[in-house]
């Protein structure tokens, strides 16, 4: 059998649309049609003062990213990084409804159903994870307007950038356990730096629960500034009208000082921090997490009781295997913090580990079943395998972290 790498080189590129899940026919686009799609969905412009602008414009799909969009996005960043006329990069969605809802998952699953050795899986994760590393190490100021829905790969495109602008419309979440995958895109790295020595991030990753207030988004570290949604246009206009100096970071910081606000409320997650640490800290097994949440539901403190109820509901949506995988992955990354000799202490090392996990876990039946239940048939009743936490084979989870075969190859970043 040809390796995925050889298939990557030799096979024609198949780009499925979000609707092709129901289709039995592959969508074989020409390179020209792919380029046209990318130009429509990911637009890039360099303005006279050196501000380069990327606009995601696929509103019907909430700016979900497919392979050609990933490639186009990264090409803009690659070209602009070495272009002396470009001073900074601004990234936005075309409307306040969504920055990006994440990966175009249905298309990937459609290809997996037809052929488990499809090269599309490796292409997509290579493109996504390479793009995340590019953003995190970008040499020029990278400013992301996280206005509206920002989930999954949307957090990958924003959460590792230098300036992360949250609005009152921002909705953040990593719900991948609920579709039989795991919270990837380097979220474990962000989570490890979150309050409670990573406990808050572990809570968000395991439950998939949403962050929908600027205060919580800033508290977790997903945002750097809160700018009201209605002020983003004026901020962008002022940035475009600014004569940027040799130190554009100082110009950007001055502008953000004028436009950013303090959230009107205290972070809810800060108030809950003791309970979150108690429940999700210290590498606690999932069954113990659930037991503690069940007890917290009975708390006389309404805030704690409601939080525990929501957290339980989120966990129960996840595939048992995915929950155990997430707990193991996040624990490894959190434990690596501050250890410079541990690859998982750096984002590039985390992305290499997630590449191994993603290539393998995406071919498990849970992923196809989760997408069917949540996104296609929408019956919200996935049949997970294994069906319970007790049935999860820890050796199978450990195997996902092992080096990839030489004919597949590791992520090169």
mmCIF file of C-alpha atoms in Angstrom, residues 38 55 59 74 86 118 219 222 375:
data_model
loop_
_atom_site.group_PDB
_atom_site.id
_atom_site.type_symbol
_atom_site.label_atom_id
_atom_site.label_comp_id
_atom_site.label_asym_id
_atom_site.label_seq_id
_atom_site.Cartn_x
_atom_site.Cartn_y
_atom_site.Cartn_z
ATOM 1 C CA UNK A 38 -9.708 30.281 -1.925
ATOM 2 C CA UNK A 55 -10.766 38.598 5.592
ATOM 3 C CA UNK A 59 -20.549 33.340 6.019
ATOM 4 C CA UNK A 74 -0.660 30.575 5.083
ATOM 5 C CA UNK A 86 4.072 45.035 5.256
ATOM 6 C CA UNK A 118 -7.453 9.119 2.130
ATOM 7 C CA UNK A 219 -9.168 35.658 32.375
ATOM 8 C CA UNK A 222 -7.730 33.529 25.024
ATOM 9 C CA UNK A 375 -23.802 17.725 12.441
#
